Amino acid sequence: MKPTFAPTALSYEILAALYQHRSATTSQLHQMLCPTKDISYLRRQIRMLGEHALIETVTLRMPRTAHLSYLTAAGLAIAARMPEVSDRTSPLQNLSDVAARVLLPHSQAVLTTHLAFLADARRRGDDYFPLDWAPETMHRLSDRQADAVRADALMRYTVNRPDGRAHLRAFVEVDRATYGSEKLVAKLTAYARFWRLRPGQNGSRRPTIESTQAAPAWTEYYPMYPRLLFVFTGSSRTTRERRIEDLQAAAAGNRRVSEMLKEVKAGATLLEHISPTKARPGIGPSDPVWQSLAAPDQPACGWMDL
């Protein structure tokens, strides 16, 4: 006989987190939602949600037979009505065992990046929470279906400083070197187009790039244009460093990009430079490990100091 469903605050958070982040291992959910609690409590909540067919859990061989959880159709339907995530869409609906495994390398890299910012914010005492990272954020640049800015994530972060609070936003790209540098540079160019984009004039709904009569289209969504943060992983160190150099070259050689970067902060780093480990538990994104895209000769700095 199926036990009576007795939802807890943590089970609610698990459903919301899996809706927002698509999938996560038990260890990642522990780091994200309840790092100070014993992980056995989290495992019990996951089992309960599985017994009521709200989540599916599959076993991965790497890392170390980890258990990956994602929402079922029933779990997705419930989570979509939660006010914390109701403004988000979940494009990976009815995620299957096969899909979870195929998409795993990239989704895990993106989530690992989020966890690095989350651990750093907790150490610093800043306001940044599990749902302040919105994966797969998109803005259209024209009526063409494929013409859009697609960030791996939009981060909303609030810094607590002695002189007050600062609300920061960033588009985050997590690059695993699975395609050529030309496509990587094209992403930077797309962000420059979005920065220049103005809504159409004379009642036209079709956007234009060169119009100067209206406020930029991005001001409808953000008080300031978000920072651009590129995080590299999944290939040799030499390859990753060369891809950073390619972005810096594009920043210097592309007129639209260079104009944008006079006002928009942009930087790049390697994932291992911001992810805490047992050997280096105190490292994080606020450390001076980011290379400026606009000023390659500038010393490395924290992402907030770009």
mmCIF file of C-alpha atoms in Angstrom:
data_model
loop_
_atom_site.group_PDB
_atom_site.id
_atom_site.type_symbol
_atom_site.label_atom_id
_atom_site.label_comp_id
_atom_site.label_asym_id
_atom_site.label_seq_id
_atom_site.Cartn_x
_atom_site.Cartn_y
_atom_site.Cartn_z
ATOM 1 C CA MET A 1 0.000 0.000 0.000
ATOM 2 C CA LYS A 2 1.391 3.392 -1.028
ATOM 3 C CA PRO A 3 2.192 5.555 2.027
ATOM 4 C CA THR A 4 0.228 8.748 2.582
ATOM 5 C CA PHE A 5 1.888 11.698 0.865
ATOM 6 C CA ALA A 6 3.107 14.088 3.563
ATOM 7 C CA PRO A 7 4.926 16.929 1.788
ATOM 8 C CA THR A 8 7.633 18.782 3.657
ATOM 9 C CA ALA A 9 9.391 22.076 3.011
ATOM 10 C CA LEU A 10 12.342 20.162 1.590
ATOM 11 C CA SER A 11 10.226 18.017 -0.758
ATOM 12 C CA TYR A 12 8.663 21.231 -2.076
ATOM 13 C CA GLU A 13 12.131 22.689 -2.662
ATOM 14 C CA ILE A 14 13.260 19.516 -4.447
ATOM 15 C CA LEU A 15 10.372 19.737 -6.921
ATOM 16 C CA ALA A 16 11.021 23.435 -7.556
ATOM 17 C CA ALA A 17 14.768 22.882 -7.983
ATOM 18 C CA LEU A 18 14.296 20.013 -10.438
ATOM 19 C CA TYR A 19 11.821 22.102 -12.430
ATOM 20 C CA GLN A 20 14.284 24.990 -12.595
ATOM 21 C CA HIS A 21 17.457 22.981 -13.171
ATOM 22 C CA ARG A 22 15.998 20.059 -15.164
ATOM 23 C CA SER A 23 17.939 17.338 -13.301
ATOM 24 C CA ALA A 24 20.411 16.973 -10.436
ATOM 25 C CA THR A 25 22.270 14.271 -8.559
ATOM 26 C CA THR A 26 21.517 13.603 -4.909
ATOM 27 C CA SER A 27 24.833 15.182 -3.965
ATOM 28 C CA GLN A 28 24.039 18.311 -5.980
ATOM 29 C CA LEU A 29 20.583 18.633 -4.416
ATOM 30 C CA HIS A 30 22.236 18.319 -1.012
ATOM 31 C CA GLN A 31 24.739 21.091 -1.804
ATOM 32 C CA MET A 32 21.997 23.249 -3.290
ATOM 33 C CA LEU A 33 19.170 22.883 -0.786
ATOM 34 C CA CYS A 34 20.357 21.641 2.596
ATOM 35 C CA PRO A 35 24.162 21.475 2.927
ATOM 36 C CA THR A 36 24.030 21.690 6.744
ATOM 37 C CA LYS A 37 21.638 18.730 7.107
ATOM 38 C CA ASP A 38 22.511 15.059 6.997
ATOM 39 C CA ILE A 39 22.152 13.786 3.436
ATOM 40 C CA SER A 40 20.067 10.829 4.666
ATOM 41 C CA TYR A 41 17.140 13.221 5.261
ATOM 42 C CA LEU A 42 17.325 14.377 1.645
ATOM 43 C CA ARG A 43 17.446 10.773 0.418
ATOM 44 C CA ARG A 44 14.252 9.973 2.333
ATOM 45 C CA GLN A 45 12.498 12.908 0.695
ATOM 46 C CA ILE A 46 13.656 11.785 -2.753
ATOM 47 C CA ARG A 47 12.390 8.251 -2.084
ATOM 48 C CA MET A 48 9.022 9.616 -0.977
ATOM 49 C CA LEU A 49 8.670 11.719 -4.117
ATOM 50 C CA GLY A 50 9.626 8.693 -6.209
ATOM 51 C CA GLU A 51 7.040 6.489 -4.466
ATOM 52 C CA HIS A 52 4.379 8.994 -5.501
ATOM 53 C CA ALA A 53 5.642 9.082 -9.103
ATOM 54 C CA LEU A 54 6.647 12.750 -8.972
ATOM 55 C CA ILE A 55 10.303 12.169 -9.776
ATOM 56 C CA GLU A 56 12.362 9.479 -11.486
ATOM 57 C CA THR A 57 15.841 8.535 -10.325
ATOM 58 C CA VAL A 58 18.421 6.773 -12.487
ATOM 59 C CA THR A 59 21.839 5.436 -11.529
ATOM 60 C CA LEU A 60 24.899 6.864 -13.249
ATOM 61 C CA ARG A 61 28.208 5.051 -13.468
ATOM 62 C CA MET A 62 30.056 8.316 -13.164
ATOM 63 C CA PRO A 63 30.669 9.929 -10.818
ATOM 64 C CA ARG A 64 30.777 6.951 -8.433
ATOM 65 C CA THR A 65 27.373 5.486 -9.230
ATOM 66 C CA ALA A 66 25.637 8.803 -8.546
ATOM 67 C CA HIS A 67 21.851 8.953 -8.542
ATOM 68 C CA LEU A 68 20.305 11.487 -10.933
ATOM 69 C CA SER A 69 16.744 12.720 -10.342
ATOM 70 C CA TYR A 70 14.348 14.498 -12.709
ATOM 71 C CA LEU A 71 10.630 15.252 -12.749
ATOM 72 C CA THR A 72 7.987 12.954 -14.158
ATOM 73 C CA ALA A 73 5.044 14.391 -16.111
ATOM 74 C CA ALA A 74 3.039 14.444 -12.849
ATOM 75 C CA GLY A 75 5.867 16.177 -10.970
ATOM 76 C CA LEU A 76 6.286 18.686 -13.766
ATOM 77 C CA ALA A 77 2.589 19.554 -13.709
ATOM 78 C CA ILE A 78 2.714 20.240 -9.966
ATOM 79 C CA ALA A 79 5.989 22.171 -10.024
ATOM 80 C CA ALA A 80 4.816 24.384 -12.903
ATOM 81 C CA ARG A 81 2.159 25.830 -10.577
ATOM 82 C CA MET A 82 4.630 26.779 -7.852
ATOM 83 C CA PRO A 83 4.898 30.584 -7.632
ATOM 84 C CA GLU A 84 8.684 30.413 -7.244
ATOM 85 C CA VAL A 85 9.108 28.964 -10.753
ATOM 86 C CA SER A 86 5.791 29.705 -12.468
ATOM 87 C CA ASP A 87 7.412 32.388 -14.641
ATOM 88 C CA ARG A 88 9.762 29.804 -16.127
ATOM 89 C CA THR A 89 9.148 27.288 -18.873
ATOM 90 C CA SER A 90 10.665 23.825 -18.739
ATOM 91 C CA PRO A 91 11.555 22.829 -22.307
ATOM 92 C CA LEU A 92 12.756 19.354 -21.304
ATOM 93 C CA GLN A 93 9.280 18.131 -20.462
ATOM 94 C CA ASN A 94 8.771 14.429 -19.769
ATOM 95 C CA LEU A 95 12.513 13.886 -19.617
ATOM 96 C CA SER A 96 13.325 10.219 -20.168
ATOM 97 C CA ASP A 97 16.116 8.041 -18.826
ATOM 98 C CA VAL A 98 17.856 8.171 -22.211
ATOM 99 C CA ALA A 99 17.453 11.945 -22.580
ATOM 100 C CA ALA A 100 18.777 12.526 -19.066
ATOM 101 C CA ARG A 101 21.929 10.575 -19.892
ATOM 102 C CA VAL A 102 22.469 12.154 -23.326
ATOM 103 C CA LEU A 103 22.090 15.696 -21.979
ATOM 104 C CA LEU A 104 24.043 14.963 -18.804
ATOM 105 C CA PRO A 105 27.534 16.364 -19.628
ATOM 106 C CA HIS A 106 26.308 19.859 -20.427
ATOM 107 C CA SER A 107 23.563 20.026 -17.801
ATOM 108 C CA GLN A 108 26.002 18.864 -15.140
ATOM 109 C CA ALA A 109 28.592 21.467 -16.154
ATOM 110 C CA VAL A 110 25.985 24.241 -15.990
ATOM 111 C CA LEU A 111 24.717 23.082 -12.591
ATOM 112 C CA THR A 112 28.263 22.729 -11.225
ATOM 113 C CA THR A 113 28.863 26.358 -12.205
ATOM 114 C CA HIS A 114 25.717 27.417 -10.340
ATOM 115 C CA LEU A 115 26.790 25.491 -7.237
ATOM 116 C CA ALA A 116 30.148 27.291 -7.285
ATOM 117 C CA PHE A 117 28.388 30.683 -7.170
ATOM 118 C CA LEU A 118 25.995 29.398 -4.503
ATOM 119 C CA ALA A 119 28.760 28.142 -2.186
ATOM 120 C CA ASP A 120 30.682 31.397 -2.664
ATOM 121 C CA ALA A 121 27.618 33.519 -1.857
ATOM 122 C CA ARG A 122 27.008 31.572 1.346
ATOM 123 C CA ARG A 123 30.588 32.139 2.461
ATOM 124 C CA ARG A 124 30.367 35.844 1.673
ATOM 125 C CA GLY A 125 26.929 36.376 3.189
ATOM 126 C CA ASP A 126 25.417 37.556 -0.100
ATOM 127 C CA ASP A 127 21.832 36.954 -1.217
ATOM 128 C CA TYR A 128 21.898 34.278 -3.878
ATOM 129 C CA PHE A 129 19.619 31.265 -3.684
ATOM 130 C CA PRO A 130 19.030 27.980 -5.544
ATOM 131 C CA LEU A 131 16.358 29.436 -7.837
ATOM 132 C CA ASP A 132 18.295 32.609 -8.683
ATOM 133 C CA TRP A 133 19.905 30.710 -11.570
ATOM 134 C CA ALA A 134 17.568 30.397 -14.564
ATOM 135 C CA PRO A 135 18.885 27.959 -17.186
ATOM 136 C CA GLU A 136 18.248 28.357 -20.899
ATOM 137 C CA THR A 137 17.227 32.014 -20.906
ATOM 138 C CA MET A 138 16.407 33.262 -24.397
ATOM 139 C CA HIS A 139 15.683 36.603 -26.097
ATOM 140 C CA ARG A 140 14.726 36.824 -29.771
ATOM 141 C CA LEU A 141 16.641 39.191 -32.044
ATOM 142 C CA SER A 142 14.296 39.020 -35.037
ATOM 143 C CA ASP A 143 11.275 37.173 -36.378
ATOM 144 C CA ARG A 144 13.478 34.320 -37.548
ATOM 145 C CA GLN A 145 13.111 31.250 -35.327
ATOM 146 C CA ALA A 146 16.835 30.617 -34.934
ATOM 147 C CA ASP A 147 17.854 34.256 -34.456
ATOM 148 C CA ALA A 148 18.104 34.634 -30.699
ATOM 149 C CA VAL A 149 20.378 35.027 -27.700
ATOM 150 C CA ARG A 150 20.324 31.770 -25.753
ATOM 151 C CA ALA A 151 22.240 31.984 -22.487
ATOM 152 C CA ASP A 152 23.066 28.771 -20.669
ATOM 153 C CA ALA A 153 21.828 30.608 -17.588
ATOM 154 C CA LEU A 154 20.745 33.988 -16.279
ATOM 155 C CA MET A 155 22.074 34.661 -12.771
ATOM 156 C CA ARG A 156 20.443 37.119 -10.344
ATOM 157 C CA TYR A 157 22.808 37.955 -7.493
ATOM 158 C CA THR A 158 22.646 40.514 -4.673
ATOM 159 C CA VAL A 159 25.872 41.623 -3.006
ATOM 160 C CA ASN A 160 25.714 42.755 0.619
ATOM 161 C CA ARG A 161 28.316 45.494 1.126
ATOM 162 C CA PRO A 162 29.016 47.805 4.085
ATOM 163 C CA ASP A 163 27.823 50.748 1.993
ATOM 164 C CA GLY A 164 24.666 49.000 0.779
ATOM 165 C CA ARG A 165 23.317 46.270 -1.457
ATOM 166 C CA ALA A 166 24.123 45.856 -5.152
ATOM 167 C CA HIS A 167 21.871 43.877 -7.492
ATOM 168 C CA LEU A 168 23.915 42.177 -10.190
ATOM 169 C CA ARG A 169 22.828 40.133 -13.202
ATOM 170 C CA ALA A 170 24.871 37.982 -15.550
ATOM 171 C CA PHE A 171 24.369 35.916 -18.655
ATOM 172 C CA VAL A 172 26.477 32.790 -18.115
ATOM 173 C CA GLU A 173 27.842 30.599 -20.893
ATOM 174 C CA VAL A 174 29.359 27.244 -19.940
ATOM 175 C CA ASP A 175 31.556 26.045 -22.807
ATOM 176 C CA ARG A 176 32.837 22.459 -23.139
ATOM 177 C CA ALA A 177 34.639 23.012 -26.462
ATOM 178 C CA THR A 178 32.178 20.780 -28.315
ATOM 179 C CA TYR A 179 32.080 23.141 -31.307
ATOM 180 C CA GLY A 180 34.502 25.467 -33.060
ATOM 181 C CA SER A 181 35.631 28.866 -31.859
ATOM 182 C CA GLU A 182 33.724 30.568 -34.669
ATOM 183 C CA LYS A 183 30.409 29.518 -33.120
ATOM 184 C CA LEU A 184 31.660 30.567 -29.682
ATOM 185 C CA VAL A 185 32.524 34.024 -30.994
ATOM 186 C CA ALA A 186 29.117 34.184 -32.701
ATOM 187 C CA LYS A 187 27.525 33.975 -29.246
ATOM 188 C CA LEU A 188 29.422 37.082 -28.171
ATOM 189 C CA THR A 189 28.302 38.824 -31.353
ATOM 190 C CA ALA A 190 24.679 37.865 -30.628
ATOM 191 C CA TYR A 191 24.925 39.480 -27.190
ATOM 192 C CA ALA A 192 26.200 42.644 -28.893
ATOM 193 C CA ARG A 193 23.207 42.592 -31.246
ATOM 194 C CA PHE A 194 20.834 42.230 -28.290
ATOM 195 C CA TRP A 195 22.568 45.152 -26.566
ATOM 196 C CA ARG A 196 21.936 47.355 -29.652
ATOM 197 C CA LEU A 197 18.469 46.029 -30.446
ATOM 198 C CA ARG A 198 15.587 48.534 -30.450
ATOM 199 C CA PRO A 199 11.890 47.806 -30.916
ATOM 200 C CA GLY A 200 10.373 48.620 -34.282
ATOM 201 C CA GLN A 201 9.036 52.103 -35.009
ATOM 202 C CA ASN A 202 5.711 53.347 -36.396
ATOM 203 C CA GLY A 203 3.773 50.607 -34.703
ATOM 204 C CA SER A 204 5.751 47.836 -36.359
ATOM 205 C CA ARG A 205 6.315 44.773 -34.237
ATOM 206 C CA ARG A 206 9.378 43.811 -36.241
ATOM 207 C CA PRO A 207 12.558 44.761 -34.293
ATOM 208 C CA THR A 208 15.391 46.686 -35.879
ATOM 209 C CA ILE A 209 19.053 46.831 -34.945
ATOM 210 C CA GLU A 210 20.064 50.345 -35.966
ATOM 211 C CA SER A 211 17.088 52.363 -34.708
ATOM 212 C CA THR A 212 18.074 55.039 -32.193
ATOM 213 C CA GLN A 213 14.623 56.468 -31.518
ATOM 214 C CA ALA A 214 13.554 54.041 -28.790
ATOM 215 C CA ALA A 215 15.127 52.639 -25.639
ATOM 216 C CA PRO A 216 17.059 49.381 -26.168
ATOM 217 C CA ALA A 217 14.851 46.290 -26.116
ATOM 218 C CA TRP A 218 16.808 44.775 -23.222
ATOM 219 C CA THR A 219 15.630 47.561 -20.870
ATOM 220 C CA GLU A 220 12.218 45.911 -20.877
ATOM 221 C CA TYR A 221 13.773 42.999 -18.952
ATOM 222 C CA TYR A 222 16.772 44.356 -17.050
ATOM 223 C CA PRO A 223 17.614 47.613 -15.219
ATOM 224 C CA MET A 224 21.191 47.230 -16.504
ATOM 225 C CA TYR A 225 22.531 44.972 -19.222
ATOM 226 C CA PRO A 226 23.747 41.777 -17.489
ATOM 227 C CA ARG A 227 27.417 40.957 -17.269
ATOM 228 C CA LEU A 228 28.720 38.309 -19.675
ATOM 229 C CA LEU A 229 30.506 35.420 -17.967
ATOM 230 C CA PHE A 230 32.099 32.570 -19.935
ATOM 231 C CA VAL A 231 33.137 29.442 -18.027
ATOM 232 C CA PHE A 232 35.274 26.815 -19.768
ATOM 233 C CA THR A 233 35.520 23.112 -18.998
ATOM 234 C CA GLY A 234 35.597 19.672 -20.619
ATOM 235 C CA SER A 235 38.755 19.917 -22.745
ATOM 236 C CA SER A 236 42.511 20.377 -22.394
ATOM 237 C CA ARG A 237 43.705 23.456 -20.532
ATOM 238 C CA THR A 238 45.466 24.658 -23.674
ATOM 239 C CA THR A 239 42.243 24.432 -25.708
ATOM 240 C CA ARG A 240 40.267 26.306 -23.072
ATOM 241 C CA GLU A 241 42.832 29.083 -22.773
ATOM 242 C CA ARG A 242 42.901 29.485 -26.554
ATOM 243 C CA ARG A 243 39.120 29.848 -26.603
ATOM 244 C CA ILE A 244 39.406 32.668 -24.086
ATOM 245 C CA GLU A 245 41.966 34.301 -26.396
ATOM 246 C CA ASP A 246 39.506 33.934 -29.289
ATOM 247 C CA LEU A 247 36.855 35.812 -27.314
ATOM 248 C CA GLN A 248 39.332 38.552 -26.459
ATOM 249 C CA ALA A 249 40.305 38.858 -30.114
ATOM 250 C CA ALA A 250 36.640 39.180 -31.077
ATOM 251 C CA ALA A 251 36.199 41.833 -28.404
ATOM 252 C CA ALA A 252 38.992 43.863 -29.983
ATOM 253 C CA GLY A 253 38.231 43.190 -33.645
ATOM 254 C CA ASN A 254 34.442 43.347 -33.859
ATOM 255 C CA ARG A 255 33.032 46.882 -33.821
ATOM 256 C CA ARG A 256 29.682 45.972 -32.289
ATOM 257 C CA VAL A 257 31.288 43.826 -29.603
ATOM 258 C CA SER A 258 33.923 46.417 -28.709
ATOM 259 C CA GLU A 259 31.236 49.129 -28.419
ATOM 260 C CA MET A 260 29.160 46.920 -26.135
ATOM 261 C CA LEU A 261 32.118 46.101 -23.905
ATOM 262 C CA LYS A 262 32.740 49.783 -23.227
ATOM 263 C CA GLU A 263 29.619 49.581 -21.054
ATOM 264 C CA VAL A 264 29.062 45.878 -20.361
ATOM 265 C CA LYS A 265 31.361 43.910 -18.058
ATOM 266 C CA ALA A 266 32.567 40.617 -19.526
ATOM 267 C CA GLY A 267 35.039 37.985 -18.396
ATOM 268 C CA ALA A 268 36.071 34.363 -18.714
ATOM 269 C CA THR A 269 37.547 31.700 -16.467
ATOM 270 C CA LEU A 270 38.023 27.943 -16.118
ATOM 271 C CA LEU A 271 35.504 25.929 -14.128
ATOM 272 C CA GLU A 272 38.165 24.427 -11.871
ATOM 273 C CA HIS A 273 39.217 27.939 -10.837
ATOM 274 C CA ILE A 274 35.832 28.629 -9.247
ATOM 275 C CA SER A 275 34.697 25.191 -8.016
ATOM 276 C CA PRO A 276 35.593 24.341 -4.407
ATOM 277 C CA THR A 277 37.155 20.934 -3.729
ATOM 278 C CA LYS A 278 38.231 19.070 -0.603
ATOM 279 C CA ALA A 279 41.775 20.237 -1.239
ATOM 280 C CA ARG A 280 40.691 23.828 -1.942
ATOM 281 C CA PRO A 281 37.369 24.367 -0.139
ATOM 282 C CA GLY A 282 37.576 28.150 -0.035
ATOM 283 C CA ILE A 283 37.883 29.002 -3.735
ATOM 284 C CA GLY A 284 35.012 30.594 -5.613
ATOM 285 C CA PRO A 285 33.934 32.965 -8.392
ATOM 286 C CA SER A 286 34.676 36.061 -6.303
ATOM 287 C CA ASP A 287 38.391 35.163 -6.330
ATOM 288 C CA PRO A 288 40.672 36.956 -8.840
ATOM 289 C CA VAL A 289 40.434 34.293 -11.546
ATOM 290 C CA TRP A 290 38.437 36.094 -14.263
ATOM 291 C CA GLN A 291 40.120 37.453 -17.372
ATOM 292 C CA SER A 292 38.554 40.557 -18.848
ATOM 293 C CA LEU A 293 37.431 40.193 -22.469
ATOM 294 C CA ALA A 294 37.784 43.915 -23.139
ATOM 295 C CA ALA A 295 41.176 44.364 -21.455
ATOM 296 C CA PRO A 296 43.347 41.227 -21.844
ATOM 297 C CA ASP A 297 46.334 42.901 -20.153
ATOM 298 C CA GLN A 298 44.323 43.721 -17.029
ATOM 299 C CA PRO A 299 45.163 41.535 -14.006
ATOM 300 C CA ALA A 300 42.674 38.762 -13.247
ATOM 301 C CA CYS A 301 39.925 39.794 -10.846
ATOM 302 C CA GLY A 302 36.699 38.589 -9.232
ATOM 303 C CA TRP A 303 33.596 38.514 -11.405
ATOM 304 C CA MET A 304 32.053 41.444 -9.524
ATOM 305 C CA ASP A 305 35.164 43.556 -10.183
ATOM 306 C CA LEU A 306 35.339 43.144 -13.959
#
